[in-house]
Amino acid sequence: MDVYDSYPPRCYKQDLADGMTMPHGNWNMFGGAAAIISNSHDMVNYVKANIDETLPSIRLSHKQTFTDGDFTLGLGWQITGSTINGTRIWKSGGALGFRSYCAVLPDKKTGLIWLSNRSDLADDEIAVMVDQILSAAKQ
């Protein structure tokens, strides 16, 4: 079987520099954490819903549930309160050559989705770039 045959519908196939294709990982064991298959359109709708905070479940997910120093969690979100753009509610992920980062700033009615075919970026590196993009967008 060709590696392309193992990709579910709507999944991006990443071709590597050596001509090989990054294999698709079956992450179904992780449920909503890593088994979600979505695209940028889905993510825009998700970000819009999290910016609006009209659903009680979304408002609840943005509430602080745990703090340890500068590390704060909501329900499924990390919360960073001291960015140049104000409070950022965010979640990152990635595997097998891909990286994602979703940031929501409900107070500023702004959000950003970062999808990358690089897996070597740390959350802190992405956060700096996200802050720069969001700051530029405000101007």
mmCIF file with all atom_site columns, N, CA and C in Angstrom, residues 89-130:
data_model
loop_
_atom_site.group_PDB
_atom_site.id
_atom_site.type_symbol
_atom_site.label_atom_id
_atom_site.label_alt_id
_atom_site.label_comp_id
_atom_site.label_asym_id
_atom_site.label_entity_id
_atom_site.label_seq_id
_atom_site.pdbx_PDB_ins_code
_atom_site.Cartn_x
_atom_site.Cartn_y
_atom_site.Cartn_z
_atom_site.occupancy
_atom_site.B_iso_or_equiv
_atom_site.pdbx_formal_charge
_atom_site.auth_seq_id
_atom_site.auth_comp_id
_atom_site.auth_asym_id
_atom_site.auth_atom_id
_atom_site.pdbx_PDB_model_num
ATOM 1   N N  . ILE A 1 89  ? -5.602  33.342 24.917 1.00 0.00 ? 89  ILE A N  1
ATOM 2   C CA . ILE A 1 89  ? -6.065  31.988 25.198 1.00 0.00 ? 89  ILE A CA 1
ATOM 3   C C  . ILE A 1 89  ? -5.614  31.147 24.017 1.00 0.00 ? 89  ILE A C  1
ATOM 4   N N  . TRP A 1 90  ? -4.853  30.095 24.277 1.00 0.00 ? 90  TRP A N  1
ATOM 5   C CA . TRP A 1 90  ? -4.214  29.407 23.165 1.00 0.00 ? 90  TRP A CA 1
ATOM 6   C C  . TRP A 1 90  ? -4.054  27.913 23.414 1.00 0.00 ? 90  TRP A C  1
ATOM 7   N N  . LYS A 1 91  ? -3.840  27.232 22.313 1.00 0.00 ? 91  LYS A N  1
ATOM 8   C CA . LYS A 1 91  ? -3.578  25.795 22.327 1.00 0.00 ? 91  LYS A CA 1
ATOM 9   C C  . LYS A 1 91  ? -2.651  25.487 21.170 1.00 0.00 ? 91  LYS A C  1
ATOM 10  N N  . SER A 1 92  ? -1.670  24.662 21.432 1.00 0.00 ? 92  SER A N  1
ATOM 11  C CA . SER A 1 92  ? -0.754  24.261 20.364 1.00 0.00 ? 92  SER A CA 1
ATOM 12  C C  . SER A 1 92  ? -0.804  22.747 20.200 1.00 0.00 ? 92  SER A C  1
ATOM 13  N N  . GLY A 1 93  ? -0.268  22.301 19.108 1.00 0.00 ? 93  GLY A N  1
ATOM 14  C CA . GLY A 1 93  ? -0.203  20.869 18.860 1.00 0.00 ? 93  GLY A CA 1
ATOM 15  C C  . GLY A 1 93  ? 0.721   20.578 17.699 1.00 0.00 ? 93  GLY A C  1
ATOM 16  N N  . GLY A 1 94  ? 0.860   19.326 17.407 1.00 0.00 ? 94  GLY A N  1
ATOM 17  C CA . GLY A 1 94  ? 1.682   18.957 16.268 1.00 0.00 ? 94  GLY A CA 1
ATOM 18  C C  . GLY A 1 94  ? 2.239   17.557 16.412 1.00 0.00 ? 94  GLY A C  1
ATOM 19  N N  . ALA A 1 95  ? 2.553   16.975 15.292 1.00 0.00 ? 95  ALA A N  1
ATOM 20  C CA . ALA A 1 95  ? 3.153   15.646 15.258 1.00 0.00 ? 95  ALA A CA 1
ATOM 21  C C  . ALA A 1 95  ? 3.633   15.360 13.852 1.00 0.00 ? 95  ALA A C  1
ATOM 22  N N  . LEU A 1 96  ? 4.645   14.542 13.760 1.00 0.00 ? 96  LEU A N  1
ATOM 23  C CA . LEU A 1 96  ? 5.105   14.023 12.475 1.00 0.00 ? 96  LEU A CA 1
ATOM 24  C C  . LEU A 1 96  ? 5.289   15.104 11.409 1.00 0.00 ? 96  LEU A C  1
ATOM 25  N N  . GLY A 1 97  ? 6.023   16.150 11.753 1.00 0.00 ? 97  GLY A N  1
ATOM 26  C CA . GLY A 1 97  ? 6.351   17.162 10.764 1.00 0.00 ? 97  GLY A CA 1
ATOM 27  C C  . GLY A 1 97  ? 5.372   18.312 10.637 1.00 0.00 ? 97  GLY A C  1
ATOM 28  N N  . PHE A 1 98  ? 4.333   18.336 11.433 1.00 0.00 ? 98  PHE A N  1
ATOM 29  C CA . PHE A 1 98  ? 3.346   19.411 11.394 1.00 0.00 ? 98  PHE A CA 1
ATOM 30  C C  . PHE A 1 98  ? 3.325   20.122 12.739 1.00 0.00 ? 98  PHE A C  1
ATOM 31  N N  . ARG A 1 99  ? 2.881   21.369 12.734 1.00 0.00 ? 99  ARG A N  1
ATOM 32  C CA . ARG A 1 99  ? 2.745   22.149 13.964 1.00 0.00 ? 99  ARG A CA 1
ATOM 33  C C  . ARG A 1 99  ? 1.528   23.039 13.811 1.00 0.00 ? 99  ARG A C  1
ATOM 34  N N  . SER A 1 100 ? 0.793   23.210 14.887 1.00 0.00 ? 100 SER A N  1
ATOM 35  C CA . SER A 1 100 ? -0.372  24.089 14.859 1.00 0.00 ? 100 SER A CA 1
ATOM 36  C C  . SER A 1 100 ? -0.407  24.929 16.127 1.00 0.00 ? 100 SER A C  1
ATOM 37  N N  . TYR A 1 101 ? -1.045  26.078 16.021 1.00 0.00 ? 101 TYR A N  1
ATOM 38  C CA . TYR A 1 101 ? -1.168  26.986 17.150 1.00 0.00 ? 101 TYR A CA 1
ATOM 39  C C  . TYR A 1 101 ? -2.432  27.800 16.916 1.00 0.00 ? 101 TYR A C  1
ATOM 40  N N  . CYS A 1 102 ? -3.289  27.813 17.885 1.00 0.00 ? 102 CYS A N  1
ATOM 41  C CA . CYS A 1 102 ? -4.542  28.557 17.805 1.00 0.00 ? 102 CYS A CA 1
ATOM 42  C C  . CYS A 1 102 ? -4.559  29.549 18.960 1.00 0.00 ? 102 CYS A C  1
ATOM 43  N N  . ALA A 1 103 ? -4.684  30.828 18.657 1.00 0.00 ? 103 ALA A N  1
ATOM 44  C CA . ALA A 1 103 ? -4.705  31.872 19.674 1.00 0.00 ? 103 ALA A CA 1
ATOM 45  C C  . ALA A 1 103 ? -5.979  32.683 19.547 1.00 0.00 ? 103 ALA A C  1
ATOM 46  N N  . VAL A 1 104 ? -6.572  32.997 20.686 1.00 0.00 ? 104 VAL A N  1
ATOM 47  C CA . VAL A 1 104 ? -7.793  33.795 20.730 1.00 0.00 ? 104 VAL A CA 1
ATOM 48  C C  . VAL A 1 104 ? -7.594  34.911 21.753 1.00 0.00 ? 104 VAL A C  1
ATOM 49  N N  . LEU A 1 105 ? -7.948  36.118 21.358 1.00 0.00 ? 105 LEU A N  1
ATOM 50  C CA . LEU A 1 105 ? -7.933  37.268 22.254 1.00 0.00 ? 105 LEU A CA 1
ATOM 51  C C  . LEU A 1 105 ? -9.353  37.811 22.313 1.00 0.00 ? 105 LEU A C  1
ATOM 52  N N  . PRO A 1 106 ? -10.211 37.221 23.161 1.00 0.00 ? 106 PRO A N  1
ATOM 53  C CA . PRO A 1 106 ? -11.626 37.617 23.177 1.00 0.00 ? 106 PRO A CA 1
ATOM 54  C C  . PRO A 1 106 ? -11.842 39.108 23.439 1.00 0.00 ? 106 PRO A C  1
ATOM 55  N N  . ASP A 1 107 ? -11.020 39.698 24.319 1.00 0.00 ? 107 ASP A N  1
ATOM 56  C CA . ASP A 1 107 ? -11.190 41.127 24.629 1.00 0.00 ? 107 ASP A CA 1
ATOM 57  C C  . ASP A 1 107 ? -10.955 42.003 23.416 1.00 0.00 ? 107 ASP A C  1
ATOM 58  N N  . LYS A 1 108 ? -10.116 41.564 22.516 1.00 0.00 ? 108 LYS A N  1
ATOM 59  C CA . LYS A 1 108 ? -9.803  42.337 21.310 1.00 0.00 ? 108 LYS A CA 1
ATOM 60  C C  . LYS A 1 108 ? -10.551 41.820 20.085 1.00 0.00 ? 108 LYS A C  1
ATOM 61  N N  . LYS A 1 109 ? -11.395 40.783 20.291 1.00 0.00 ? 109 LYS A N  1
ATOM 62  C CA . LYS A 1 109 ? -12.175 40.187 19.192 1.00 0.00 ? 109 LYS A CA 1
ATOM 63  C C  . LYS A 1 109 ? -11.258 39.766 18.033 1.00 0.00 ? 109 LYS A C  1
ATOM 64  N N  . THR A 1 110 ? -10.164 39.127 18.397 1.00 0.00 ? 110 THR A N  1
ATOM 65  C CA . THR A 1 110 ? -9.150  38.727 17.428 1.00 0.00 ? 110 THR A CA 1
ATOM 66  C C  . THR A 1 110 ? -8.713  37.293 17.688 1.00 0.00 ? 110 THR A C  1
ATOM 67  N N  . GLY A 1 111 ? -8.372  36.607 16.627 1.00 0.00 ? 111 GLY A N  1
ATOM 68  C CA . GLY A 1 111 ? -7.836  35.260 16.761 1.00 0.00 ? 111 GLY A CA 1
ATOM 69  C C  . GLY A 1 111 ? -6.891  34.953 15.616 1.00 0.00 ? 111 GLY A C  1
ATOM 70  N N  . LEU A 1 112 ? -6.128  33.908 15.779 1.00 0.00 ? 112 LEU A N  1
ATOM 71  C CA . LEU A 1 112 ? -5.153  33.542 14.768 1.00 0.00 ? 112 LEU A CA 1
ATOM 72  C C  . LEU A 1 112 ? -4.964  32.023 14.779 1.00 0.00 ? 112 LEU A C  1
ATOM 73  N N  . ILE A 1 113 ? -4.821  31.467 13.601 1.00 0.00 ? 113 ILE A N  1
ATOM 74  C CA . ILE A 1 113 ? -4.534  30.042 13.452 1.00 0.00 ? 113 ILE A CA 1
ATOM 75  C C  . ILE A 1 113 ? -3.202  29.925 12.734 1.00 0.00 ? 113 ILE A C  1
ATOM 76  N N  . TRP A 1 114 ? -2.313  29.153 13.293 1.00 0.00 ? 114 TRP A N  1
ATOM 77  C CA . TRP A 1 114 ? -0.987  28.944 12.709 1.00 0.00 ? 114 TRP A CA 1
ATOM 78  C C  . TRP A 1 114 ? -0.899  27.476 12.325 1.00 0.00 ? 114 TRP A C  1
ATOM 79  N N  . LEU A 1 115 ? -0.754  27.202 11.048 1.00 0.00 ? 115 LEU A N  1
ATOM 80  C CA . LEU A 1 115 ? -0.574  25.836 10.561 1.00 0.00 ? 115 LEU A CA 1
ATOM 81  C C  . LEU A 1 115 ? 0.764   25.790 9.838  1.00 0.00 ? 115 LEU A C  1
ATOM 82  N N  . SER A 1 116 ? 1.609   24.856 10.210 1.00 0.00 ? 116 SER A N  1
ATOM 83  C CA . SER A 1 116 ? 2.950   24.816 9.659  1.00 0.00 ? 116 SER A CA 1
ATOM 84  C C  . SER A 1 116 ? 3.364   23.390 9.320  1.00 0.00 ? 116 SER A C  1
ATOM 85  N N  . ASN A 1 117 ? 4.174   23.263 8.303  1.00 0.00 ? 117 ASN A N  1
ATOM 86  C CA . ASN A 1 117 ? 4.723   21.957 7.979  1.00 0.00 ? 117 ASN A CA 1
ATOM 87  C C  . ASN A 1 117 ? 6.140   21.826 8.545  1.00 0.00 ? 117 ASN A C  1
ATOM 88  N N  . ARG A 1 118 ? 6.370   22.511 9.645  1.00 0.00 ? 118 ARG A N  1
ATOM 89  C CA . ARG A 1 118 ? 7.598   22.377 10.424 1.00 0.00 ? 118 ARG A CA 1
ATOM 90  C C  . ARG A 1 118 ? 7.213   21.952 11.829 1.00 0.00 ? 118 ARG A C  1
ATOM 91  N N  . SER A 1 119 ? 7.912   21.000 12.372 1.00 0.00 ? 119 SER A N  1
ATOM 92  C CA . SER A 1 119 ? 7.605   20.564 13.733 1.00 0.00 ? 119 SER A CA 1
ATOM 93  C C  . SER A 1 119 ? 8.695   20.966 14.713 1.00 0.00 ? 119 SER A C  1
ATOM 94  N N  . ASP A 1 120 ? 9.668   21.758 14.259 1.00 0.00 ? 120 ASP A N  1
ATOM 95  C CA . ASP A 1 120 ? 10.803  22.091 15.116 1.00 0.00 ? 120 ASP A CA 1
ATOM 96  C C  . ASP A 1 120 ? 10.635  23.420 15.853 1.00 0.00 ? 120 ASP A C  1
ATOM 97  N N  . LEU A 1 121 ? 9.480   24.048 15.760 1.00 0.00 ? 121 LEU A N  1
ATOM 98  C CA . LEU A 1 121 ? 9.254   25.312 16.446 1.00 0.00 ? 121 LEU A CA 1
ATOM 99  C C  . LEU A 1 121 ? 8.666   25.065 17.830 1.00 0.00 ? 121 LEU A C  1
ATOM 100 N N  . ALA A 1 122 ? 9.238   25.711 18.831 1.00 0.00 ? 122 ALA A N  1
ATOM 101 C CA . ALA A 1 122 ? 8.725   25.612 20.201 1.00 0.00 ? 122 ALA A CA 1
ATOM 102 C C  . ALA A 1 122 ? 7.559   26.586 20.372 1.00 0.00 ? 122 ALA A C  1
ATOM 103 N N  . ASP A 1 123 ? 6.704   26.295 21.358 1.00 0.00 ? 123 ASP A N  1
ATOM 104 C CA . ASP A 1 123 ? 5.556   27.175 21.624 1.00 0.00 ? 123 ASP A CA 1
ATOM 105 C C  . ASP A 1 123 ? 5.991   28.617 21.843 1.00 0.00 ? 123 ASP A C  1
ATOM 106 N N  . ASP A 1 124 ? 7.094   28.822 22.579 1.00 0.00 ? 124 ASP A N  1
ATOM 107 C CA . ASP A 1 124 ? 7.554   30.181 22.853 1.00 0.00 ? 124 ASP A CA 1
ATOM 108 C C  . ASP A 1 124 ? 7.942   30.917 21.566 1.00 0.00 ? 124 ASP A C  1
ATOM 109 N N  . GLU A 1 125 ? 8.573   30.208 20.637 1.00 0.00 ? 125 GLU A N  1
ATOM 110 C CA . GLU A 1 125 ? 8.954   30.824 19.360 1.00 0.00 ? 125 GLU A CA 1
ATOM 111 C C  . GLU A 1 125 ? 7.709   31.220 18.568 1.00 0.00 ? 125 GLU A C  1
ATOM 112 N N  . ILE A 1 126 ? 6.733   30.329 18.531 1.00 0.00 ? 126 ILE A N  1
ATOM 113 C CA . ILE A 1 126 ? 5.497   30.631 17.807 1.00 0.00 ? 126 ILE A CA 1
ATOM 114 C C  . ILE A 1 126 ? 4.769   31.791 18.480 1.00 0.00 ? 126 ILE A C  1
ATOM 115 N N  . ALA A 1 127 ? 4.739   31.804 19.809 1.00 0.00 ? 127 ALA A N  1
ATOM 116 C CA . ALA A 1 127 ? 4.040   32.868 20.536 1.00 0.00 ? 127 ALA A CA 1
ATOM 117 C C  . ALA A 1 127 ? 4.612   34.237 20.204 1.00 0.00 ? 127 ALA A C  1
ATOM 118 N N  . VAL A 1 128 ? 5.931   34.348 20.072 1.00 0.00 ? 128 VAL A N  1
ATOM 119 C CA . VAL A 1 128 ? 6.550   35.625 19.708 1.00 0.00 ? 128 VAL A CA 1
ATOM 120 C C  . VAL A 1 128 ? 6.073   36.055 18.327 1.00 0.00 ? 128 VAL A C  1
ATOM 121 N N  . MET A 1 129 ? 6.073   35.122 17.377 1.00 0.00 ? 129 MET A N  1
ATOM 122 C CA . MET A 1 129 ? 5.623   35.450 16.019 1.00 0.00 ? 129 MET A CA 1
ATOM 123 C C  . MET A 1 129 ? 4.139   35.807 16.000 1.00 0.00 ? 129 MET A C  1
ATOM 124 N N  . VAL A 1 130 ? 3.337   35.088 16.768 1.00 0.00 ? 130 VAL A N  1
ATOM 125 C CA . VAL A 1 130 ? 1.899   35.371 16.850 1.00 0.00 ? 130 VAL A CA 1
ATOM 126 C C  . VAL A 1 130 ? 1.681   36.777 17.398 1.00 0.00 ? 130 VAL A C  1
#
